[in-house]
Coordinates of C-alpha atoms and ligand atoms in Angstrom, one line a residue:
M1 CA -0.5 -0.1 -0.2
H2 CA 1.5 3.2 -0.9
L3 CA 4.5 7.6 -1.7
K4 CA 4.0 10.5 -1.4
C5 CA 5.7 12.7 2.1
I6 CA 2.5 12.3 4.5
Q7 CA 1.7 9.4 6.9
A8 CA 1.1 6.4 4.7
A9 CA 1.0 3.4 7.3
S10 CA 0.5 1.0 4.7
L11 CA 1.4 -3.6 6.1
A12 CA 0.6 -1.8 4.6
F13 CA 4.3 -0.7 5.5
L14 CA 6.7 2.2 5.5
N15 CA 6.7 4.7 2.7
I16 CA 8.0 7.5 2.6
C17 CA 8.4 10.6 0.6
G18 CA 8.3 9.9 -2.5
A19 CA 11.2 7.8 -1.9
L20 CA 11.2 5.4 1.3
A21 CA 7.6 4.6 2.6
I22 CA 6.6 3.7 6.3
S23 CA 3.5 2.7 4.9
S24 CA 1.5 -0.5 7.1
S25 CA 1.5 -2.5 4.0
S26 CA 4.9 -2.5 3.4
P27 CA 6.9 -4.7 5.4
F28 CA 8.8 -3.1 7.6
L29 CA 11.9 -1.8 5.9
G30 CA 13.6 0.2 8.8
A31 CA 15.0 2.6 10.8
H32 CA 15.6 4.8 8.4
S33 CA 12.6 4.6 6.7
V34 CA 11.5 6.3 10.2
N35 CA 14.4 8.7 10.4
L36 CA 13.7 10.2 6.1
W37 CA 9.9 10.7 7.1
R38 CA 10.8 12.3 10.1
L39 CA 13.2 14.0 8.6
S40 CA 11.4 15.0 5.2
R41 CA 7.7 16.2 8.0
E42 CA 10.5 18.6 9.6
R43 CA 11.0 19.6 6.3
R44 CA 8.0 19.8 4.8
T45 CA 6.8 23.1 5.9
K46 CA 9.5 25.2 4.6
E47 CA 9.9 22.8 1.2
P48 CA 6.5 21.9 0.8
A49 CA 6.8 20.5 -2.8
L50 CA 10.3 18.7 -2.4
F51 CA 8.8 15.3 -2.3
T52 CA 5.5 15.3 -4.0
S53 CA 6.9 14.0 -7.5
Q54 CA 7.7 10.7 -7.6
D55 CA 5.8 7.1 -5.8
D56 CA 2.5 8.7 -5.6
S57 CA 0.9 5.9 -3.1
Q58 CA -2.3 4.8 -3.4
A59 CA -3.0 6.6 0.1
S60 CA -1.6 10.0 -0.9
F61 CA -3.3 9.9 -3.9
H62 CA -6.9 9.2 -2.5
A63 CA -6.2 11.8 0.3
Q64 CA -6.4 14.5 -2.1
V65 CA -9.7 14.0 -3.4
S66 CA -12.9 14.9 -0.7
Y67 CA -16.1 12.6 -0.4
T68 CA -18.7 14.7 0.9
E69 CA -21.3 12.4 0.1
F70 CA -20.1 10.4 3.2
P71 CA -19.4 13.1 6.4
E72 CA -17.6 12.0 9.6
Q73 CA -19.7 10.0 12.2
W74 CA -18.0 9.1 15.4
F75 CA -18.5 5.9 17.7
E76 CA -17.8 5.9 21.7
Q77 CA -15.6 3.3 22.1
P78 CA -14.3 1.8 25.7
L79 CA -10.5 2.2 25.9
D80 CA -10.1 -0.6 27.8
H81 CA -12.6 -3.6 26.1
F82 CA -11.3 -6.1 28.8
S83 CA -11.1 -3.8 32.2
D84 CA -13.6 -1.8 34.2
D85 CA -11.4 1.6 33.1
P86 CA -13.9 4.2 32.5
H87 CA -11.8 6.2 29.7
T88 CA -13.3 6.3 26.2
F89 CA -12.6 7.5 23.0
K90 CA -14.7 8.4 19.5
Q91 CA -13.6 6.4 16.7
R92 CA -14.1 8.0 13.6
Y93 CA -16.6 5.3 10.8
W94 CA -18.0 6.8 7.8
F95 CA -21.2 5.0 5.6
S96 CA -23.1 4.8 2.2
K97 CA -26.1 4.1 2.0
R98 CA -26.0 4.9 -2.1
H99 CA -27.4 1.7 -2.5
Y100 CA -29.1 0.7 1.1
Q101 CA -32.9 -1.1 1.1
K102 CA -34.4 -1.7 4.2
G103 CA -33.9 -6.0 4.6
G104 CA -29.5 -5.6 3.3
P105 CA -26.8 -6.2 4.9
V106 CA -24.5 -3.8 6.0
I107 CA -20.9 -4.7 4.6
I108 CA -18.7 -3.6 6.7
L109 CA -14.3 -2.3 5.7
D110 CA -12.1 -2.7 8.4
S111 CA -9.7 0.4 7.8
G112 CA -6.5 -0.5 9.2
E113 CA -3.6 0.5 10.2
L114 CA -3.8 3.7 7.5
S115 CA -6.2 6.5 8.1
G116 CA -9.9 5.6 7.4
V117 CA -10.2 8.8 4.8
D118 CA -7.5 6.8 2.4
R119 CA -10.3 3.9 2.0
L120 CA -13.1 5.7 1.2
P121 CA -12.3 4.9 -2.6
F122 CA -13.5 1.9 -1.4
L123 CA -17.1 3.1 -0.6
D124 CA -17.6 5.1 -3.9
T125 CA -16.1 3.2 -6.2
G126 CA -14.1 0.0 -4.8
I127 CA -15.8 -3.1 -3.0
L128 CA -17.8 -1.5 -0.6
E129 CA -19.5 0.3 -3.9
I130 CA -19.6 -3.0 -5.3
L131 CA -21.2 -5.4 -2.4
T132 CA -23.9 -2.8 -1.2
K133 CA -24.6 -2.1 -4.8
A134 CA -25.4 -6.0 -5.5
T135 CA -27.4 -6.6 -1.9
N136 CA -29.1 -2.9 -1.5
G137 CA -26.8 -2.6 1.5
L138 CA -25.2 -0.2 3.3
G139 CA -21.3 0.4 3.4
V140 CA -19.3 1.4 6.4
V141 CA -15.3 2.2 6.8
L142 CA -14.6 1.7 10.4
E143 CA -11.0 3.7 11.1
H144 CA -8.9 1.5 13.4
R145 CA -8.3 2.9 17.0
Y146 CA -4.7 4.8 17.1
Y147 CA -5.0 5.4 13.5
G148 CA -6.1 8.5 12.0
E149 CA -8.2 10.3 14.6
S150 CA -9.2 7.7 16.5
I151 CA -7.2 8.7 18.7
P152 CA -7.5 7.5 22.4
V153 CA -4.1 8.6 24.0
A154 CA -2.4 11.8 24.5
N155 CA 0.6 10.8 23.3
F156 CA 2.8 7.7 21.6
S157 CA 4.8 6.3 24.6
T158 CA 5.5 2.9 25.6
D159 CA 2.5 3.4 28.3
S160 CA -0.2 5.0 25.9
L161 CA 0.3 3.2 22.8
R162 CA -0.5 -0.6 25.9
W163 CA -3.8 -0.5 24.6
L164 CA -2.8 -1.2 20.8
N165 CA -3.3 -5.0 20.0
N166 CA -5.6 -6.9 17.5
A167 CA -8.0 -8.2 20.7
Q168 CA -8.8 -4.6 21.6
A169 CA -8.6 -3.8 18.0
A170 CA -11.5 -6.5 17.3
A171 CA -13.6 -5.9 20.3
D172 CA -14.2 -2.3 18.6
S173 CA -15.5 -4.0 15.7
A174 CA -17.6 -6.3 17.8
N175 CA -18.8 -3.0 19.4
F176 CA -19.7 -1.8 17.0
M177 CA -22.0 -3.4 14.7
T178 CA -23.7 -4.6 17.7
R179 CA -24.6 -0.5 18.8
V180 CA -24.0 1.9 16.2
K181 CA -27.1 3.7 15.3
F182 CA -26.6 5.3 11.5
D183 CA -27.5 8.3 11.2
G184 CA -30.9 9.3 8.9
I185 CA -31.8 4.9 9.2
D186 CA -34.6 3.9 11.3
E187 CA -33.4 0.4 10.9
D188 CA -31.1 -1.1 13.9
L189 CA -29.3 -2.7 11.5
T190 CA -27.1 -4.0 14.5
A191 CA -25.8 -7.8 13.9
P192 CA -26.8 -10.4 14.9
D193 CA -30.1 -9.4 13.3
T194 CA -29.2 -7.6 10.5
P195 CA -26.1 -9.7 8.5
W196 CA -23.2 -8.3 8.6
I197 CA -20.0 -8.6 5.9
Y198 CA -16.5 -7.9 7.2
Y199 CA -14.1 -7.0 4.4
G200 CA -10.5 -5.9 4.9
G201 CA -7.1 -6.0 3.4
S202 CA -3.8 -6.9 4.4
Y203 CA -3.5 -6.2 7.5
A204 CA -7.3 -5.2 8.3
G205 CA -7.4 -8.2 5.9
A206 CA -5.8 -11.2 8.8
R207 CA -8.6 -8.5 11.6
S208 CA -11.5 -9.8 9.0
A209 CA -11.0 -13.6 9.3
H210 CA -10.4 -13.3 13.0
M211 CA -13.7 -11.5 13.2
R212 CA -15.6 -14.8 11.9
V213 CA -13.6 -16.5 13.7
L214 CA -13.6 -14.8 17.2
Y215 CA -17.0 -13.4 16.7
P216 CA -19.4 -16.1 14.7
D217 CA -22.7 -14.5 15.5
L218 CA -22.0 -11.1 15.3
V219 CA -20.3 -11.6 12.2
F220 CA -22.4 -13.2 9.3
G221 CA -19.4 -13.6 6.9
A222 CA -16.1 -12.4 6.0
I223 CA -13.9 -11.4 3.4
A224 CA -9.7 -11.7 3.4
S225 CA -8.2 -9.4 0.9
S226 CA -4.9 -10.3 1.1
G227 CA -5.3 -11.2 4.6
V228 CA -1.9 -11.8 6.8
T229 CA -3.3 -14.8 8.7
H230 CA 0.5 -16.7 9.1
A231 CA 2.6 -13.7 11.4
A232 CA 5.9 -14.6 11.7
L233 CA 9.3 -13.1 13.1
E234 CA 10.9 -13.2 9.4
L235 CA 9.4 -12.9 6.2
W236 CA 12.2 -13.7 3.6
E237 CA 9.9 -14.9 1.3
Y238 CA 8.3 -11.2 0.8
M239 CA 12.2 -10.2 -1.4
E240 CA 11.5 -13.8 -2.7
V241 CA 8.5 -13.8 -4.4
I242 CA 9.7 -10.5 -6.2
R243 CA 12.9 -12.1 -6.9
R244 CA 10.5 -14.8 -8.6
A245 CA 8.0 -12.7 -10.4
A246 CA 10.1 -9.4 -11.3
D247 CA 11.4 -9.3 -15.1
P248 CA 13.9 -11.6 -15.3
G249 CA 16.4 -9.1 -16.2
C250 CA 15.7 -7.5 -13.4
S251 CA 16.0 -10.2 -11.0
R252 CA 19.5 -10.7 -12.4
R253 CA 20.6 -7.4 -11.6
L254 CA 19.5 -7.5 -8.4
E255 CA 20.9 -10.7 -7.6
T256 CA 24.8 -9.9 -9.6
S257 CA 24.5 -6.4 -8.0
I258 CA 23.6 -8.0 -3.8
A259 CA 26.7 -10.5 -5.0
A260 CA 28.7 -8.0 -5.8
I261 CA 28.1 -5.7 -2.8
D262 CA 27.9 -8.3 -0.2
N263 CA 31.5 -9.8 -1.3
I264 CA 33.1 -6.4 -0.8
L265 CA 31.2 -6.0 2.8
L266 CA 32.5 -9.4 3.6
N267 CA 35.4 -10.0 2.6
V268 CA 37.2 -6.8 0.7
P269 CA 37.0 -4.3 4.3
R270 CA 39.1 -1.6 2.3
L271 CA 36.7 -1.2 0.0
R272 CA 33.5 -1.0 1.7
K273 CA 34.3 3.0 2.4
P274 CA 35.0 3.2 -2.2
L275 CA 31.3 1.5 -2.6
K276 CA 29.4 3.1 -0.2
A277 CA 30.6 6.3 -1.5
L278 CA 29.7 5.2 -5.1
F279 CA 26.1 5.2 -3.2
G280 CA 26.6 8.8 -2.1
L281 CA 26.4 6.6 1.8
A282 CA 30.6 7.1 2.1
S283 CA 30.0 8.5 5.3
L284 CA 26.9 6.3 6.5
E285 CA 29.3 4.1 9.6
H286 CA 27.2 0.8 9.7
D287 CA 26.7 -1.4 6.7
D288 CA 23.0 -3.1 7.5
D289 CA 21.6 1.0 7.2
F290 CA 23.7 0.7 3.9
T291 CA 22.1 -2.5 2.9
N292 CA 18.3 -1.6 4.4
V293 CA 18.6 1.8 1.8
L294 CA 19.9 -1.1 -1.1
S295 CA 16.5 -3.0 0.2
S296 CA 13.9 0.1 -0.1
P297 CA 12.8 0.5 -4.0
L298 CA 12.2 -3.0 -3.7
G299 CA 8.9 -1.6 -1.3
S300 CA 7.7 -0.5 -4.1
W301 CA 6.5 -3.9 -5.8
Q302 CA 3.5 -3.5 -3.5
E303 CA 2.5 -0.7 -4.2
K304 CA 1.9 -2.2 -8.1
N305 CA -2.2 -1.9 -8.9
W306 CA -3.2 -3.0 -12.0
D307 CA -5.8 0.7 -12.2
P308 CA -2.9 2.9 -13.3
D309 CA -4.1 6.1 -10.8
F310 CA -4.2 4.2 -7.7
G311 CA -1.2 2.3 -7.8
S312 CA 2.7 3.3 -8.6
D313 CA 5.0 2.6 -11.3
A314 CA 7.9 2.6 -9.4
F315 CA 9.2 -0.5 -9.3
E316 CA 9.1 -1.0 -13.0
R317 CA 11.2 2.8 -12.9
F318 CA 13.9 1.4 -10.7
C319 CA 14.5 -1.9 -13.1
A320 CA 14.4 0.7 -15.8
A321 CA 17.2 2.8 -14.2
L322 CA 19.2 -0.9 -13.0
A323 CA 19.4 -1.6 -17.0
H324 CA 19.7 1.6 -17.9
P325 CA 21.8 2.4 -20.4
F326 CA 23.2 -0.1 -21.8
G327 CA 20.8 -2.9 -22.4
A328 CA 21.2 -6.9 -21.7
I329 CA 24.7 -6.7 -23.1
A330 CA 26.6 -4.9 -21.0
D331 CA 24.6 -6.8 -17.4
E332 CA 28.5 -9.4 -17.8
R333 CA 30.8 -6.3 -18.5
S334 CA 32.9 -5.1 -15.1
I335 CA 33.8 -1.9 -15.1
A336 CA 37.0 -1.2 -12.9
L337 CA 37.2 2.4 -10.6
P338 CA 39.6 3.8 -9.1
G339 CA 41.2 2.7 -5.4
G340 CA 40.6 -1.3 -6.7
L341 CA 37.0 -1.1 -6.7
E342 CA 35.6 -3.9 -9.9
L343 CA 32.1 -3.7 -10.0
P344 CA 29.2 -4.6 -12.5
I345 CA 27.9 -1.9 -14.2
T346 CA 24.4 -2.9 -12.9
V347 CA 25.8 -2.0 -9.7
L348 CA 26.6 1.6 -10.8
N349 CA 23.4 2.0 -12.0
Y350 CA 22.3 0.9 -8.9
A351 CA 24.5 3.5 -7.2
N352 CA 23.2 6.2 -9.3
Y353 CA 19.2 5.0 -8.4
I354 CA 20.0 5.5 -4.9
K355 CA 21.7 8.3 -5.3
E356 CA 19.2 9.7 -6.8
N357 CA 16.1 9.2 -5.1
Y358 CA 16.9 8.6 -1.7
V359 CA 20.6 10.3 -1.0
S360 CA 19.1 13.9 -2.4
K361 CA 16.3 13.8 -0.2
C362 CA 18.5 14.0 3.0
T363 CA 19.8 17.5 2.2
Q364 CA 21.7 20.3 3.9
E365 CA 20.6 20.6 7.6
S366 CA 20.6 16.9 7.8
T367 CA 23.5 14.4 8.0
I368 CA 24.0 11.3 5.7
E369 CA 24.2 9.5 9.6
D370 CA 21.0 11.5 10.7
C371 CA 19.1 9.8 7.5
F372 CA 20.4 6.5 7.2
G373 CA 21.6 5.8 10.0
S374 CA 19.5 3.9 12.6
H375 CA 22.0 2.8 15.8
D376 CA 21.6 5.8 17.3
A377 CA 17.9 5.3 19.8
E378 CA 18.0 9.0 20.4
K379 CA 16.2 9.7 17.2
F380 CA 13.7 7.1 18.2
Q381 CA 12.3 9.0 21.6
N382 CA 9.8 11.0 20.0
I383 CA 6.6 9.9 21.7
S384 CA 4.5 13.1 19.6
L385 CA 1.6 11.8 17.9
S386 CA 2.5 13.4 14.6
E387 CA 4.8 10.9 14.7
T388 CA 2.4 8.2 13.6
W389 CA 5.0 5.4 12.4
R390 CA 5.1 4.3 16.1
A391 CA 1.9 2.9 15.8
W392 CA 1.8 0.3 13.1
T393 CA 5.1 0.0 14.5
F394 CA 4.6 -0.6 18.0
Q395 CA 2.3 -3.5 16.2
V396 CA 5.2 -4.9 13.7
C397 CA 7.4 -4.7 17.6
T398 CA 4.3 -6.4 20.1
E399 CA 2.5 -8.9 17.6
W400 CA 2.8 -9.1 14.4
G401 CA 7.1 -8.8 13.7
Y402 CA 7.8 -9.6 9.7
F403 CA 10.7 -8.9 9.3
I404 CA 12.7 -8.6 6.4
I405 CA 15.6 -10.9 5.9
A406 CA 17.9 -12.6 3.6
P407 CA 17.6 -16.2 2.5
P408 CA 18.4 -18.1 5.1
A409 CA 20.6 -20.5 2.8
E410 CA 23.5 -19.0 2.2
D411 CA 24.6 -20.1 -1.1
A412 CA 20.4 -18.9 -2.5
P413 CA 19.6 -16.3 -5.1
R414 CA 18.8 -13.3 -3.0
I415 CA 18.1 -9.4 -3.9
V416 CA 18.6 -8.9 0.2
S417 CA 21.8 -8.2 1.2
R418 CA 23.1 -11.2 4.3
L419 CA 24.0 -7.8 6.3
T420 CA 20.1 -7.9 6.7
T421 CA 18.8 -9.5 9.5
L422 CA 16.2 -10.2 12.6
E423 CA 18.8 -8.1 14.9
S424 CA 19.4 -5.2 12.0
S425 CA 15.4 -4.9 10.9
S426 CA 13.8 -5.6 15.1
R427 CA 16.6 -3.0 16.3
I428 CA 13.4 -0.2 16.2
C429 CA 11.6 -2.4 18.8
H430 CA 13.9 -2.1 21.2
Q431 CA 15.3 1.4 20.5
A432 CA 11.6 3.5 20.3
Y433 CA 9.7 1.9 23.1
P434 CA 11.6 1.8 26.1
P435 CA 10.0 0.2 28.9
G436 CA 6.5 2.2 30.5
E437 CA 5.8 1.7 34.0
H438 CA 2.5 -0.8 33.1
F439 CA 4.0 -2.2 29.6
A440 CA 6.8 -3.7 28.0
V441 CA 7.5 -4.1 24.7
P442 CA 8.6 -8.2 24.5
F443 CA 12.1 -9.0 23.4
L444 CA 10.5 -10.3 20.1
P445 CA 6.7 -10.1 19.1
N446 CA 5.2 -12.4 20.2
V447 CA 3.8 -13.4 17.1
T448 CA 1.6 -17.0 18.5
A449 CA -1.4 -13.9 19.8
V450 CA -2.1 -14.1 15.6
N451 CA -0.6 -17.3 15.0
V452 CA -3.1 -18.9 17.6
L453 CA -6.4 -17.7 15.8
G454 CA -5.4 -20.3 13.1
G455 CA -2.2 -19.3 11.1
F456 CA -2.3 -20.5 7.8
H457 CA -4.8 -22.8 8.2
I458 CA -7.9 -20.9 9.3
A459 CA -11.0 -21.5 8.3
A460 CA -14.8 -21.1 8.8
D461 CA -18.1 -21.0 6.2
R462 CA -18.5 -17.7 4.8
L463 CA -14.9 -16.7 5.3
A464 CA -13.3 -16.1 2.0
I465 CA -10.0 -16.1 1.0
I466 CA -8.5 -14.2 -1.4
D467 CA -5.4 -13.5 -2.9
G468 CA -2.9 -12.1 -5.5
E469 CA -0.4 -14.4 -7.1
V470 CA 2.2 -12.5 -7.3
D471 CA 1.6 -10.3 -3.7
P472 CA 4.8 -10.4 -1.2
W473 CA 2.7 -10.5 1.3
R474 CA 1.6 -13.7 -0.2
P475 CA 3.6 -16.0 2.1
A476 CA 2.1 -14.7 5.0
T477 CA -1.6 -16.0 3.8
P478 CA -3.9 -19.1 3.2
H479 CA -2.2 -19.2 0.0
S480 CA 2.0 -19.5 1.0
E481 CA 3.5 -22.3 0.2
Y482 CA 4.0 -23.7 3.6
A483 CA -0.2 -23.9 3.8
S484 CA -2.3 -26.9 2.6
V485 CA -4.0 -26.6 -0.7
R486 CA -7.8 -26.2 0.4
P487 CA -10.9 -26.5 -2.3
D488 CA -12.8 -22.9 -3.5
T489 CA -15.6 -23.4 -2.4
L490 CA -19.7 -20.6 -2.5
F491 CA -19.4 -20.7 1.2
R492 CA -15.5 -21.2 2.1
P493 CA -14.3 -19.3 -1.5
F494 CA -10.4 -20.0 -1.9
K495 CA -9.5 -17.6 -4.5
L496 CA -6.0 -16.5 -6.1
I497 CA -6.2 -14.1 -8.7
P498 CA -3.8 -13.9 -11.7
D499 CA -1.3 -11.3 -11.3
G500 CA -2.7 -9.8 -8.6
V501 CA -0.6 -7.7 -6.1
H502 CA -1.6 -6.9 -2.9
R503 CA -5.3 -6.4 -2.1
Y504 CA -6.2 -6.0 -5.5
D505 CA -10.5 -6.2 -5.4
E506 CA -10.2 -3.6 -3.1
N507 CA -10.3 -1.2 -5.6
G508 CA -12.2 -0.6 -8.7
L509 CA -14.1 1.5 -11.5
R510 CA -16.7 3.7 -11.1
N511 CA -18.0 1.1 -14.1
M512 CA -16.9 -2.5 -13.2
D513 CA -17.6 -3.4 -16.8
D514 CA -13.9 -1.9 -17.7
E515 CA -12.3 -3.5 -14.9
P516 CA -9.8 -5.9 -16.4
F517 CA -10.4 -9.2 -17.1
E518 CA -9.2 -11.2 -13.7
I519 CA -10.5 -7.8 -11.8
L520 CA -14.0 -7.8 -12.6
N521 CA -14.2 -11.9 -12.6
I522 CA -13.1 -11.6 -8.2
H523 CA -15.9 -9.2 -8.6
K524 CA -18.6 -11.4 -10.0
E525 CA -17.4 -14.0 -8.2
E526 CA -17.2 -12.2 -4.8
I527 CA -20.8 -10.6 -5.8
A528 CA -21.6 -13.9 -5.9
F529 CA -21.2 -16.0 -2.9
V530 CA -22.1 -12.6 -0.9
T531 CA -25.6 -13.4 -2.4
T532 CA -25.6 -16.8 -1.3
W533 CA -24.7 -16.1 1.7
L534 CA -27.2 -14.0 2.3
E535 CA -30.1 -16.0 0.6
D536 CA -28.7 -18.3 3.0
W537 CA -30.0 -16.2 5.9
N538 CA -33.2 -15.1 3.9
K539 CA -33.7 -19.0 4.8
T540 CA -32.6 -19.5 8.2
Q541 CA -32.6 -16.4 10.8
R542 CA -35.4 -14.2 9.0
R543 CA -37.7 -17.1 9.2
K544 CA -37.0 -16.2 13.3
Ligands
NAG601 C1 1.7 10.8 27.6 O1 0.4 11.0 27.8 C2 -0.1 10.2 29.3 C3 -1.7 10.4 29.1 O2 -1.8 9.8 28.5 C4 0.8 11.1 30.0 O3 -0.2 10.4 31.5 C5 1.7 10.4 29.9 O4 2.3 12.1 31.2 C6 2.8 11.5 28.3 N1 4.1 11.4 28.7 C7 5.0 12.3 28.2 C8 5.9 11.7 28.1 O5 4.5 13.3 28.3
NAG602 C1 8.6 15.7 18.2 O1 7.9 15.9 16.9 C2 7.5 17.0 16.7 C3 7.0 16.9 15.1 O2 6.8 15.1 14.8 C4 7.6 18.3 16.9 O3 6.9 19.4 16.7 C5 8.2 18.3 19.0 O4 8.5 19.8 18.9 C6 9.4 17.2 18.9 N1 9.4 17.3 20.2 C7 10.5 17.3 20.2 C8 11.1 17.1 22.2 O5 11.6 17.2 20.3
NAG603 C1 2.0 -14.8 23.7 O1 0.5 -15.3 22.9 C2 -0.3 -16.5 23.8 C3 -1.7 -16.5 22.6 O2 -2.6 -14.7 23.0 C4 -0.3 -16.3 24.9 O3 -1.3 -17.9 25.4 C5 1.0 -16.7 25.2 O4 1.3 -16.9 26.7 C6 2.2 -14.9 25.2 N1 3.7 -15.1 25.3 C7 3.8 -14.5 25.6 C8 5.8 -14.7 26.2 O5 3.2 -13.6 26.3
NAG604 C1 -33.2 -11.0 1.7 O1 -34.8 -10.5 1.6 C2 -34.6 -9.5 1.5 C3 -35.5 -9.5 1.8 O2 -37.3 -9.6 1.8 C4 -34.3 -8.9 0.4 O3 -34.8 -7.5 -0.1 C5 -33.5 -9.4 0.0 O4 -33.1 -9.2 -1.2 C6 -33.5 -10.8 0.2 N1 -31.9 -11.6 -0.5 C7 -31.5 -12.3 -1.2 C8 -29.8 -12.5 -1.2 O5 -32.3 -12.9 -1.6

């Protein structure tokens, strides 16, 4: 999900300012993305145009549109669903009654780790519009606690973040479903007397599956799109999907580059500095910070979308840059550089790309170490609410993990440096969240808290699993190669979108028939199984 200089928390990952993104839909690419995010924000007020030229994220693109048809609404939630603490906060939501008719279902979209505003396109032309139109339903976008404006605390200290976890967020949704009163609608549409269909993509996709399992009486049906139901400390497979799915020439150039770079970093100490200098990063002290920057452009794979207005072509531009300007014929050639460096030509192209797209964002008043260094914990101590990266990173550090590392087999082809380890990727967890009085972040996230709900094997009637064939998050979903193959049925849909990347069914076109074949197809299938579920509801529940 997601890269302008705005808060784009998409597992949505880290997305920064045209270059790096802290988007919560991205895997966690590391501390330097937090640095750049922070620095770009600081600078943004002074130089508003600096980071707006490239890598438009889905989120930032659509945040510019305003959806006056769907005014924001507020629902009061307990801060802590599992104690007597009387504190409450206001959770934001939006709804569309465009297609609603009495007797119709409610289709709710969990907005996950982004501001709910970024999900409003799905109410207008995406999956909510598509499903409510087909069922005379009411569409709802529900913002997640600690994101957007649904902020229950005064700062993002470790203690203040302790109510940000899966159980609390799921309980918010359940409470909302049983108590909400929609403005201007007379009927009581609460669960369980009205059928609610829960939809989420990515992190929220896992939530959607969890809701069906945790609250089976409230959630009549659920769709988990790119739902990362299997949490893992290490996710080297994320980059493996990209390596295998990218244009073969691009993958080969990446492998060649990383092998040459690792060889120097690991075996030829005197050339480390000249190598980093090529990338404009000579003064970056730690090699793992350097290799971390090298991984950043790979985060744009998941920003691809079938709708060019919605996705980013940054990955294609990166690949083109690696080949430029010599073409494949030059791939095997090396160039001897002053100081004894001899490197494949593609490494020079890589270096130029990093310089132009990342290093150049770090200007004047900041040092290279400020922008790309992750070893100084001081940088990550600001707990102000404007440090929005702290929320998803906290979830990563406590329950979700997904730290990107190199493939474990030493001789495996790779597009990520061997210096990218669990230790380097998870360092920020220990730096940014010193133990509080009431809560301490565990040394490593407790992924069992997620996996105990089913992991790869999560299943229920009226729970649909929809994934993308080349989604880098696929290895964390029930479509992982580690999961068992299941039949695809109307009551347990299990669908893989050919050539699909991340959450490919979540957005749509105003005129569905204009969608590309595979997207139109998945949307039609979703209409078909949701309609079947609702017919089932009519046969059983409505008679009561
Ligand atoms: C953070 O907010 C809490 C109240 O929510 C307050 O008690 C605490 O002092 C704040 N921490 C800091 C460091 O300002
Ligand atoms: C924390 O960051 C905010 C902006 O994100 C800034 O306004 C504030 O001055 C910073 N606080 C400290 C103590 O640096
Ligand atoms: C991890 O989560 C599981 C499931 O919620 C829980 O049973 C277990 O106690 C947790 N482990 C630790 C070390 O907190
Ligand atoms: C279920 O019943 C309602 C109310 O009679 C009706 O409007 C709706 O079309 C029915 N849904 C399906 C899928 O048959």
